[in-house]
GROMACS .gro file of C-alpha atoms in nm:
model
  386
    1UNK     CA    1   0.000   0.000   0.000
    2UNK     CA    2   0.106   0.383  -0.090
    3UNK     CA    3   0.173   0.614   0.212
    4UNK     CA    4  -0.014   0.909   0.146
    5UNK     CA    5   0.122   1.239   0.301
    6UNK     CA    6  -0.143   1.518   0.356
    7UNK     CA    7  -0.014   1.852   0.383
    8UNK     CA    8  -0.164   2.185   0.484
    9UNK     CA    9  -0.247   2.441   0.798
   10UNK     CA   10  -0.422   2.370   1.129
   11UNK     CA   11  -0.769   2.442   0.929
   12UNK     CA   12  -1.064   2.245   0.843
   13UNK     CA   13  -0.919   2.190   0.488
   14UNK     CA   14  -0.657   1.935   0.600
   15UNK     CA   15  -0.894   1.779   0.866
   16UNK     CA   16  -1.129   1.722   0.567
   17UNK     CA   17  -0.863   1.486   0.356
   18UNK     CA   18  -0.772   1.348   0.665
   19UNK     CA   19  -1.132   1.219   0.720
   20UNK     CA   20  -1.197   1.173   0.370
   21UNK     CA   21  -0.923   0.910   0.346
   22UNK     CA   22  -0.969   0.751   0.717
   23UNK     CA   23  -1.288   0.652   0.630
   24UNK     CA   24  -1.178   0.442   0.388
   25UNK     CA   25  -0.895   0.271   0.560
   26UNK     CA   26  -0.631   0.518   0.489
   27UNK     CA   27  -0.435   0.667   0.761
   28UNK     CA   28  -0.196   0.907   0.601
   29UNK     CA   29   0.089   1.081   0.743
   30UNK     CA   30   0.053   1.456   0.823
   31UNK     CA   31   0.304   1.789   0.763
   32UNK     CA   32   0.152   2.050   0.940
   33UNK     CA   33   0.298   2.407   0.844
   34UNK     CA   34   0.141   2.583   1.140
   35UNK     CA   35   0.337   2.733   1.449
   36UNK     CA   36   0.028   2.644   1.637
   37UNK     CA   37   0.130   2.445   1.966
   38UNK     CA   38  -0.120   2.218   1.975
   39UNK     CA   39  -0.302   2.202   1.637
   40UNK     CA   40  -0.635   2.086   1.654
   41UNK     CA   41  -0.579   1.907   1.363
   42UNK     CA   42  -0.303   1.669   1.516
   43UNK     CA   43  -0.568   1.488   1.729
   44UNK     CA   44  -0.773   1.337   1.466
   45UNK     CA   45  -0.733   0.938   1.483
   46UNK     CA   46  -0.717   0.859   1.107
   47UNK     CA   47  -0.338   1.016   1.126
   48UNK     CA   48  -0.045   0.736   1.095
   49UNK     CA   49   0.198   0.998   1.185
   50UNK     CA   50   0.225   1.353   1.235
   51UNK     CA   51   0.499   1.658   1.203
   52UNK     CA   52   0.410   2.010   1.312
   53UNK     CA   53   0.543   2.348   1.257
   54UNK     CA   54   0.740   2.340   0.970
   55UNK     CA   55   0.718   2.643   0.689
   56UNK     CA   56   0.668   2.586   0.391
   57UNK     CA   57   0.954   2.642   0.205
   58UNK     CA   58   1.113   2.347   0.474
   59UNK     CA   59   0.870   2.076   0.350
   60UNK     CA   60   1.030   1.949   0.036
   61UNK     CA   61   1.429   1.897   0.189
   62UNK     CA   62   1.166   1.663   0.518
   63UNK     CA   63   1.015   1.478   0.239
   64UNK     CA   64   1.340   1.389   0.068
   65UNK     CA   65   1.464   1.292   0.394
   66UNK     CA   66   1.201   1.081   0.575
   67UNK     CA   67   1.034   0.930   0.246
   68UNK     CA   68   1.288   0.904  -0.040
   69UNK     CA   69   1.367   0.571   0.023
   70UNK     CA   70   0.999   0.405   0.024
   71UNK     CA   71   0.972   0.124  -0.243
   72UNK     CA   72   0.661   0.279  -0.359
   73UNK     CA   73   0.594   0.652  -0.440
   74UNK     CA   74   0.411   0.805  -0.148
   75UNK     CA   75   0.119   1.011  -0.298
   76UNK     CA   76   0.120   1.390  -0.205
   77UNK     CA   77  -0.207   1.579  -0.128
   78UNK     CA   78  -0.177   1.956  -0.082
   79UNK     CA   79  -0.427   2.145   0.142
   80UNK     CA   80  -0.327   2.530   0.059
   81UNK     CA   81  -0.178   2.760  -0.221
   82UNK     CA   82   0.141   2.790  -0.040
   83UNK     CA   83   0.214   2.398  -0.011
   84UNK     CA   84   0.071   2.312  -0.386
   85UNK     CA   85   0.291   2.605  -0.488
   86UNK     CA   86   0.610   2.474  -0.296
   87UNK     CA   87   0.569   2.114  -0.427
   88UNK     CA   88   0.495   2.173  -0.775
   89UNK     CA   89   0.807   2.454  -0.815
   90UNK     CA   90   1.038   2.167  -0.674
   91UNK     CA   91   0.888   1.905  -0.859
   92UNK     CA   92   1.189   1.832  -1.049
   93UNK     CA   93   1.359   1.693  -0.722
   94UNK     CA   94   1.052   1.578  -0.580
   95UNK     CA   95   0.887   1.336  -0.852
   96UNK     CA   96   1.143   1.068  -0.854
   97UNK     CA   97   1.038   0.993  -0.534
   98UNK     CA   98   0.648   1.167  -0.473
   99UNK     CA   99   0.348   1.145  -0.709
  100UNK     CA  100   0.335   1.506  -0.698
  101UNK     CA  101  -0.016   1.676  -0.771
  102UNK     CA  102   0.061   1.981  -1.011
  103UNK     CA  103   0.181   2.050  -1.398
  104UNK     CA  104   0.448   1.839  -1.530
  105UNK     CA  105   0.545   2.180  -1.723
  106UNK     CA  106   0.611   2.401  -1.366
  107UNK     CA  107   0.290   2.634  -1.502
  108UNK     CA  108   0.155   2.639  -1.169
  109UNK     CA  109   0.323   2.911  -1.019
  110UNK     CA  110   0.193   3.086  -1.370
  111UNK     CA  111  -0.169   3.016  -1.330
  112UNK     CA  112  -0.144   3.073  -0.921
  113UNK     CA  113  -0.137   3.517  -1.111
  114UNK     CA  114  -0.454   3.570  -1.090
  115UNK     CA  115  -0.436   3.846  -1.442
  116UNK     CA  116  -0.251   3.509  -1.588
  117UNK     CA  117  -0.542   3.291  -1.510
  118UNK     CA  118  -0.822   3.489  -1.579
  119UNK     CA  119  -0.671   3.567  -1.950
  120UNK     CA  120  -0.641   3.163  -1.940
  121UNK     CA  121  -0.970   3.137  -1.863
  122UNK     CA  122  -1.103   3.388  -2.138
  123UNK     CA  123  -0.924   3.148  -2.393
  124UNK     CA  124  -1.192   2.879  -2.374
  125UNK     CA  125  -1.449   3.146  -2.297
  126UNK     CA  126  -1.536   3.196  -1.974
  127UNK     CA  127  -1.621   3.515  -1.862
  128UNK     CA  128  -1.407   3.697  -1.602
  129UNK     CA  129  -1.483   4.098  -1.427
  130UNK     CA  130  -1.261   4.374  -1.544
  131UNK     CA  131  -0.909   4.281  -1.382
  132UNK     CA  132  -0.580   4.490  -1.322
  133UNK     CA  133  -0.267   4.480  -1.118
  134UNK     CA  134  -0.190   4.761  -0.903
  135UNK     CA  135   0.043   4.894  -0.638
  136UNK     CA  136   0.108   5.231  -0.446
  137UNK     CA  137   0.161   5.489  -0.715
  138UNK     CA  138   0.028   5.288  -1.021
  139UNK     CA  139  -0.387   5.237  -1.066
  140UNK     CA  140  -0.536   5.198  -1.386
  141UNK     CA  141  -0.739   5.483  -1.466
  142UNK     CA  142  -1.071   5.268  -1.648
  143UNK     CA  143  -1.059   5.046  -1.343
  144UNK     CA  144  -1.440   5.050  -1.289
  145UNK     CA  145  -1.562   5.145  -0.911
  146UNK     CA  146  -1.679   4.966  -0.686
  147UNK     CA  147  -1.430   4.712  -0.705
  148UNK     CA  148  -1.282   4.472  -0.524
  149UNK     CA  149  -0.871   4.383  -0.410
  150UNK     CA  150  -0.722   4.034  -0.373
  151UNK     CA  151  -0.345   3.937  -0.397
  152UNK     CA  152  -0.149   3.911  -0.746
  153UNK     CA  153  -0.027   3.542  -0.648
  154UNK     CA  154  -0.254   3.264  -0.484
  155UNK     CA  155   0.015   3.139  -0.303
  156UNK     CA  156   0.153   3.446  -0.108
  157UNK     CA  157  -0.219   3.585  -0.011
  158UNK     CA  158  -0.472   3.561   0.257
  159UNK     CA  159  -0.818   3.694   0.298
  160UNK     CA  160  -0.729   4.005   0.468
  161UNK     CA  161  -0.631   4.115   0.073
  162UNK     CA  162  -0.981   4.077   0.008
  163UNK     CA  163  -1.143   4.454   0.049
  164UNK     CA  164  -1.456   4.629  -0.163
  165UNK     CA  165  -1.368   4.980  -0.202
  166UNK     CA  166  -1.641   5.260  -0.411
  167UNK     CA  167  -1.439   5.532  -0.495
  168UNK     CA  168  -1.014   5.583  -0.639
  169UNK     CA  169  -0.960   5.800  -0.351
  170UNK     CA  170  -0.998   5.483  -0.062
  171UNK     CA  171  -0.818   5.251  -0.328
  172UNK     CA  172  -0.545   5.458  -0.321
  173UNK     CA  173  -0.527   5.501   0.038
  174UNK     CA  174  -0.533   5.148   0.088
  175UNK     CA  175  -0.226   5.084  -0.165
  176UNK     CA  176  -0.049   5.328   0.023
  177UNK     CA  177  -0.072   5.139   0.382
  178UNK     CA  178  -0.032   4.820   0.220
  179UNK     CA  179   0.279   4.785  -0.015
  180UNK     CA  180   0.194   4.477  -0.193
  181UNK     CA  181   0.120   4.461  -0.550
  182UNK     CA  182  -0.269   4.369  -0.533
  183UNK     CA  183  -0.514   4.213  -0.859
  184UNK     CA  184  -0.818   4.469  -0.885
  185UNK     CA  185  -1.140   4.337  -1.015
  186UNK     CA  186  -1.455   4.473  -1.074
  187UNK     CA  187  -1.677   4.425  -0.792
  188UNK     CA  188  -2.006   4.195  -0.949
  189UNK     CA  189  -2.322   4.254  -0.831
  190UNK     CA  190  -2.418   3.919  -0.762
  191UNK     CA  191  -2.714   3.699  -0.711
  192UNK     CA  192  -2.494   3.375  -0.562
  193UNK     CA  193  -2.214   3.248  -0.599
  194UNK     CA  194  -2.058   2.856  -0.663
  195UNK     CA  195  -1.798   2.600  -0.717
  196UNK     CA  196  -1.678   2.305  -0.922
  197UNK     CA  197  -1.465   2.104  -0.683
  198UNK     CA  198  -1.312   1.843  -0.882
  199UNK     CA  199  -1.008   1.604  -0.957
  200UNK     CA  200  -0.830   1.601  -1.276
  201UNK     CA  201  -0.691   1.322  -1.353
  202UNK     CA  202  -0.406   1.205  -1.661
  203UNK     CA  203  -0.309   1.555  -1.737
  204UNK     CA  204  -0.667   1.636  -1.734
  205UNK     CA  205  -0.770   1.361  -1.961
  206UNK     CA  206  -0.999   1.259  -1.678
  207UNK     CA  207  -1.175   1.498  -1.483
  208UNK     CA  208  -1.407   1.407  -1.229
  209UNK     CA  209  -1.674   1.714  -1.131
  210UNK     CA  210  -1.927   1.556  -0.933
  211UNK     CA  211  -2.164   1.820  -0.858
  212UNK     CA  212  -2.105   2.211  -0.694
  213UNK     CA  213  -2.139   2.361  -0.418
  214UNK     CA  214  -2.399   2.725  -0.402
  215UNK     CA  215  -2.283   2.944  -0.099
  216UNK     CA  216  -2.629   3.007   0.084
  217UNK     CA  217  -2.491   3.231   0.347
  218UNK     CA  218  -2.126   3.357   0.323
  219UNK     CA  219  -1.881   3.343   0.592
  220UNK     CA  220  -1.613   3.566   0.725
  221UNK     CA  221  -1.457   3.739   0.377
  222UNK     CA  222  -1.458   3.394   0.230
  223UNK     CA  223  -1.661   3.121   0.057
  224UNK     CA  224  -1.698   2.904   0.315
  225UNK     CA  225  -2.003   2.966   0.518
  226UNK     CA  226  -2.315   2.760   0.506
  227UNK     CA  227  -2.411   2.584   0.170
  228UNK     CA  228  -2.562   2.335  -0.026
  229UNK     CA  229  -2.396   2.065  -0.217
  230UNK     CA  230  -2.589   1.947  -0.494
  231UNK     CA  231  -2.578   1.763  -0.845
  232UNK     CA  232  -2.523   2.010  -1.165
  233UNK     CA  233  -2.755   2.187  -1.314
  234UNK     CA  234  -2.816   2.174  -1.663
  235UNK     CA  235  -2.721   2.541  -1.664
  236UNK     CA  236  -2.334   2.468  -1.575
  237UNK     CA  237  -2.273   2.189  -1.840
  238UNK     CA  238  -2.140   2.483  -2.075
  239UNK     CA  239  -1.928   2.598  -1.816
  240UNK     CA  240  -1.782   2.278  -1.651
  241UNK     CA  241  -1.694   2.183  -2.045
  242UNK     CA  242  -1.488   2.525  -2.076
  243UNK     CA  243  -1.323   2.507  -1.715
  244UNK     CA  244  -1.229   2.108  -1.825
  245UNK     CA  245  -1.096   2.298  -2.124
  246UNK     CA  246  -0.912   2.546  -1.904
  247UNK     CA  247  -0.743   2.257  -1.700
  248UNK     CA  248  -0.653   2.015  -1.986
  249UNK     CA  249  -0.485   2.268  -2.122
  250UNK     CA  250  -0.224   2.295  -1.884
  251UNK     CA  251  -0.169   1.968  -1.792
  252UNK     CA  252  -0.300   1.981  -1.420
  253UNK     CA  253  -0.286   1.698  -1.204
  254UNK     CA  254  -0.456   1.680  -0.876
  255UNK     CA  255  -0.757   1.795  -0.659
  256UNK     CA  256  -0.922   2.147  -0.720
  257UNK     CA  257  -1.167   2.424  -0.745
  258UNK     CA  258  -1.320   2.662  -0.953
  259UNK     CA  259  -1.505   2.956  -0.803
  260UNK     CA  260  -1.760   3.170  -1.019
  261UNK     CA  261  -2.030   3.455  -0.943
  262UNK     CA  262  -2.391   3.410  -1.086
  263UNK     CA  263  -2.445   3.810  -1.139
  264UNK     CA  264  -2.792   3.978  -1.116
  265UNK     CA  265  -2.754   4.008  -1.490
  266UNK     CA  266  -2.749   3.609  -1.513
  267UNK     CA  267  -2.367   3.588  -1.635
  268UNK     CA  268  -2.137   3.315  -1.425
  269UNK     CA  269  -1.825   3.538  -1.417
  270UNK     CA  270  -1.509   3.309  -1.381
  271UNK     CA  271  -1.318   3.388  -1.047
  272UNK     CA  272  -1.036   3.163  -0.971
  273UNK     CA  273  -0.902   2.789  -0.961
  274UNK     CA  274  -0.768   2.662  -0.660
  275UNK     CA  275  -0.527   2.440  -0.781
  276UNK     CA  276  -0.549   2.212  -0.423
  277UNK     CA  277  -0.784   2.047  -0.245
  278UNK     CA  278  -1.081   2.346  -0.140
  279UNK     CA  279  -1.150   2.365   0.211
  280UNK     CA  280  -1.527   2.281   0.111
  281UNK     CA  281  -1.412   1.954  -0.019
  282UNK     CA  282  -1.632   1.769   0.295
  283UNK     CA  283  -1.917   1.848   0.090
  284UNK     CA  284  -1.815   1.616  -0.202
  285UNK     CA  285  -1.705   1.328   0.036
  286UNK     CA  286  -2.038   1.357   0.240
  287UNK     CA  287  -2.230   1.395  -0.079
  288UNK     CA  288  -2.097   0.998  -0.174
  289UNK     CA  289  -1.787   1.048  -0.395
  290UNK     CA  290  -1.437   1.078  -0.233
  291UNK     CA  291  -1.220   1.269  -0.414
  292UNK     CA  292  -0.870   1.231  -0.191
  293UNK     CA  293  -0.926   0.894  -0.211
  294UNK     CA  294  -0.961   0.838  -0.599
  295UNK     CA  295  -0.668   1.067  -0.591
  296UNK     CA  296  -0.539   0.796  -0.396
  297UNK     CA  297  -0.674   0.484  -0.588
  298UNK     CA  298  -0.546   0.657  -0.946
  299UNK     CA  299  -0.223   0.684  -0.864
  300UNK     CA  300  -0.205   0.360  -0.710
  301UNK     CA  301  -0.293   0.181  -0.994
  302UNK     CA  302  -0.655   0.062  -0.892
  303UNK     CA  303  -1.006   0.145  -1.069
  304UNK     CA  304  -1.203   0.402  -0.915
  305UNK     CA  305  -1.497   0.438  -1.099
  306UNK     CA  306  -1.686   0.219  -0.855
  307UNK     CA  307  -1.651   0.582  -0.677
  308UNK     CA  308  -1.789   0.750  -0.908
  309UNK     CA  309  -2.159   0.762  -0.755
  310UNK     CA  310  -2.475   0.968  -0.816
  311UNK     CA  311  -2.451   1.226  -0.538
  312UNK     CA  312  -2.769   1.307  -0.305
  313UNK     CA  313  -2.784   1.672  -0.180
  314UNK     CA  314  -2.608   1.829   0.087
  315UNK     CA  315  -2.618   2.085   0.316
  316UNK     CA  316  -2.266   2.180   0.503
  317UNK     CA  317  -2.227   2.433   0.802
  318UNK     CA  318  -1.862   2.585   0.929
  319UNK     CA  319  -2.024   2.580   1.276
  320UNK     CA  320  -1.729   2.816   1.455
  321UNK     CA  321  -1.774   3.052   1.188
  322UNK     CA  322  -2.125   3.078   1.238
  323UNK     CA  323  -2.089   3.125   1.598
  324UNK     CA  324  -1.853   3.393   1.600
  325UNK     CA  325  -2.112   3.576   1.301
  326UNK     CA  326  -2.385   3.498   1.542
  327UNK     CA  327  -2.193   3.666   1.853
  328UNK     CA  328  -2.066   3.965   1.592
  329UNK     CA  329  -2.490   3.990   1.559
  330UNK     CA  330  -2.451   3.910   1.175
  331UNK     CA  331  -2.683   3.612   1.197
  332UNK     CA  332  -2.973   3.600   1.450
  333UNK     CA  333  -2.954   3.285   1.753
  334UNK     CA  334  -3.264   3.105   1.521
  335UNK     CA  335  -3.096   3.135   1.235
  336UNK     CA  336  -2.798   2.953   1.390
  337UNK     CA  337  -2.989   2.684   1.554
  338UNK     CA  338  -3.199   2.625   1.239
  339UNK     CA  339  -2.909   2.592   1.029
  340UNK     CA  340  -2.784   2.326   1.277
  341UNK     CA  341  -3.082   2.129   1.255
  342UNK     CA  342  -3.077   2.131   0.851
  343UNK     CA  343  -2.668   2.049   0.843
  344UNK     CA  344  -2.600   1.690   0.714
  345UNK     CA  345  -2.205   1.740   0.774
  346UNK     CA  346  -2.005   1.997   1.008
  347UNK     CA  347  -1.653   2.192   0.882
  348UNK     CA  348  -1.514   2.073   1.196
  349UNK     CA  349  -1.695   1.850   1.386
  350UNK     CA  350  -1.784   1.478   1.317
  351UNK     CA  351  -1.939   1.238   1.568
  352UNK     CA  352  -1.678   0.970   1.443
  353UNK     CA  353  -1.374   1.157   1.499
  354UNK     CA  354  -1.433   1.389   1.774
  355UNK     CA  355  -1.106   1.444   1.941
  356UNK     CA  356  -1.020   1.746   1.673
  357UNK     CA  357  -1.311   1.956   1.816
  358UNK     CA  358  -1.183   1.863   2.203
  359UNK     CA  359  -0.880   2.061   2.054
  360UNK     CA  360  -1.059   2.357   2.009
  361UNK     CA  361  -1.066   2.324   2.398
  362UNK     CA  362  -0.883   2.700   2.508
  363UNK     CA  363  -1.085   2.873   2.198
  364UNK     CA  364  -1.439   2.767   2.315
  365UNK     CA  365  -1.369   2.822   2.729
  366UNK     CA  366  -1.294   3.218   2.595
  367UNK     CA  367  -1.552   3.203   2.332
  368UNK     CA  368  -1.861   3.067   2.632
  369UNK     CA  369  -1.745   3.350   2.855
  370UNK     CA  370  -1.775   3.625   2.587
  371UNK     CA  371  -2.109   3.473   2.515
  372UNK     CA  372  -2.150   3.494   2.833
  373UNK     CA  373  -2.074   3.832   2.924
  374UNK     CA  374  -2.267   3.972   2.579
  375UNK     CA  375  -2.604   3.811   2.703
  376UNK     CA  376  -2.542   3.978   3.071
  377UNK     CA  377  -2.484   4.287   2.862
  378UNK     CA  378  -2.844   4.245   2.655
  379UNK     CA  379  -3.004   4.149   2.965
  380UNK     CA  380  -2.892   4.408   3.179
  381UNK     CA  381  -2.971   4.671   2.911
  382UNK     CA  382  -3.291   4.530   2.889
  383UNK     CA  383  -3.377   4.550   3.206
  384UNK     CA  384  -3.264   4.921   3.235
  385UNK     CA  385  -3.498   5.016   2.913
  386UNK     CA  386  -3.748   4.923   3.090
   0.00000   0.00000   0.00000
């Protein structure tokens, strides 16, 4: 048997895999590039082994030394831009050893620029917003308002780069607080948004898209908050053909997503490829097909379409995130506890594998006592209106 090596941040991402391949007898060993010191992750009790906080430009030299010399080629799984960047830039090194998800042509790190992937993605037409780089001293005068920032690279970014601004004059005043080189897109007006989480396969011979995920409620800045996995619509088959397109054409190898905007105006407006497993890739596994592990039966040589199964509908809640929206008075106490009723799968818990939540220990003792204190506060204001 393989050793598969999962790796990724303390985060609900890599827990996911984790899970995804424990389930089906897979226990794989862990690099976690967190400085966390004690990663919830690191309790779950589908891990064979574990390593903790590495960075990331440290995890191909461990590899090499602690699994070069298996007889078989341990299969990688990468749970974050930074890691799927890392692996596939040292891939040279790295595949005589590793099945190593990524382009056999180094184009990742080319696609990971976000202008560079959404002209890719206008190729085999898919739409994509108005896009331009900028920095502190350079804006492109047509760049429509409102609009929104991100980071230029995938793998160097985090969601604090995401910010709407409505007018050049804020723009600029972020740019000149912030001296990173930022991708400015036109903000879309939208009525929901969705993704394609897949696994390409063979150079993207074989792609597998299963169904997609439509964000019902979004989280904090990012697209996971509470959703609904589903099978496609015969709305998408035009645009799961193009973003096939988009990936074949590049040679990917590996798990992914594909994020898109349904605007008011009824266009699906191309957004980005995660070029990694997606941190809403729970939904596929609960939904009956298990990506990480026909990533894992591929690459070992075995058939996996027996996996390939007709998926039943889903619904998927990132419970801490809703709890800190609900205490930020973003979402009302019903809405939480409804939402919790209609859940068929938890972000972080699981009723299996508990011990990861226990690990969440020191968060949730301060988390109860600001609950706490806020419904003293509403209480005792209450109490004085009247």
């Amino acid at each position: 048997m393989r050793k598969v090596i999962v790796i990724g941040g303390n985060h609900h991402n890599t827990l996911g895999v984790i899970r995804a391949l424990g389930r089906r007898g897979i226990t794989p060993y862990v690099i976690l590039t967190t400085n966390a010191n004690s990663p919830f992750v690191a309790r779950s009790k589908y891990i064979a082994h574990i390593w903790s906080g590495l960075s990331v430009t440290q995890v191909p030299e461990f590899l090499l030394l602690h699994f070069s010399k298996e007889t078989l080629k341990p299969i990688l799984i990468a749970c974050n831009d930074a890691n799927a960047y890392i692996l596939d830039k040292n891939r040279e090194s790295l595949s005589e050893y590793f099945i190593v998800p990524g382009t056999n042509n180094f184009l990742l790190g080319k696609y990971m620029n976000k202008l560079e992937m959404s002209h890719k993605a206008n190729e085999f037409g898919l739409i994509t917003p108005f896009s331009s780089v900028v920095w502190d001293g350079n804006i492109n005068n047509s760049l429509p308002f409102p609009c929104i920032t991100k980071s230029e690279y995938s793998n160097n970014g985090s969601k604090q780069d995401i910010r709407v601004f409505n007018d050049k004059e804020s723009l600029i005043l972020f740019l000149k607080n912030n001296k990173n080189r930022y991708n400015v897109q036109e903000f879309i007006d939208k009525d929901f948004e969705y993704q394609l989480i897949g696994c390409s396969l063979n150079n993207g011979e074989e792609i597998i898209i299963p169904g997609y995920s439509k964000l019902i409620r979004p989280g904090n800045g990012s697209n996971t908050g509470f959703l609904c996995y589903d099978r496609v619509d015969e709305s998408l088959v035009p645009i799961i053909t193009k973003s096939k397109h988009f990936l074949k054409s590049i040679g990917y190898n590996g798990l992914f997503s594909i994020e898109f905007l349904r605007g008011k105006d009824g266009l699906d407006y191309f957004m980005e490829i995660n070029f990694r497993n997606d941190g809403n890739g729970i939904s596929v596994t609960q939904a009956g097909v298990n990506l990480p592990y026909i990533w894992y039966l591929y690459n070992s040589g075995i058939d996996y379409r027996e996996e390939l199964k007709t998926i039943k509908r889903q619904y998927v809640m990132p419970e801490f995130t809703e709890l800190g929206m609900w205490y930020s008075g973003l979402i009302s106490w019903s809405q939480f506890r409804n939402d919790m009723k209609l859940a068929d799968v938890y972000m972080d818990f699981d009723c299996d594998d508990k011990a990861p939540t226990k690990g969440w220990y020191n968060y949730c003792t301060l988390f109860i006592s600001m609950l706490i204190k806020k419904v003293i506060k509403r209480v005792v204001s209450k109490l004085t209106k009247k």
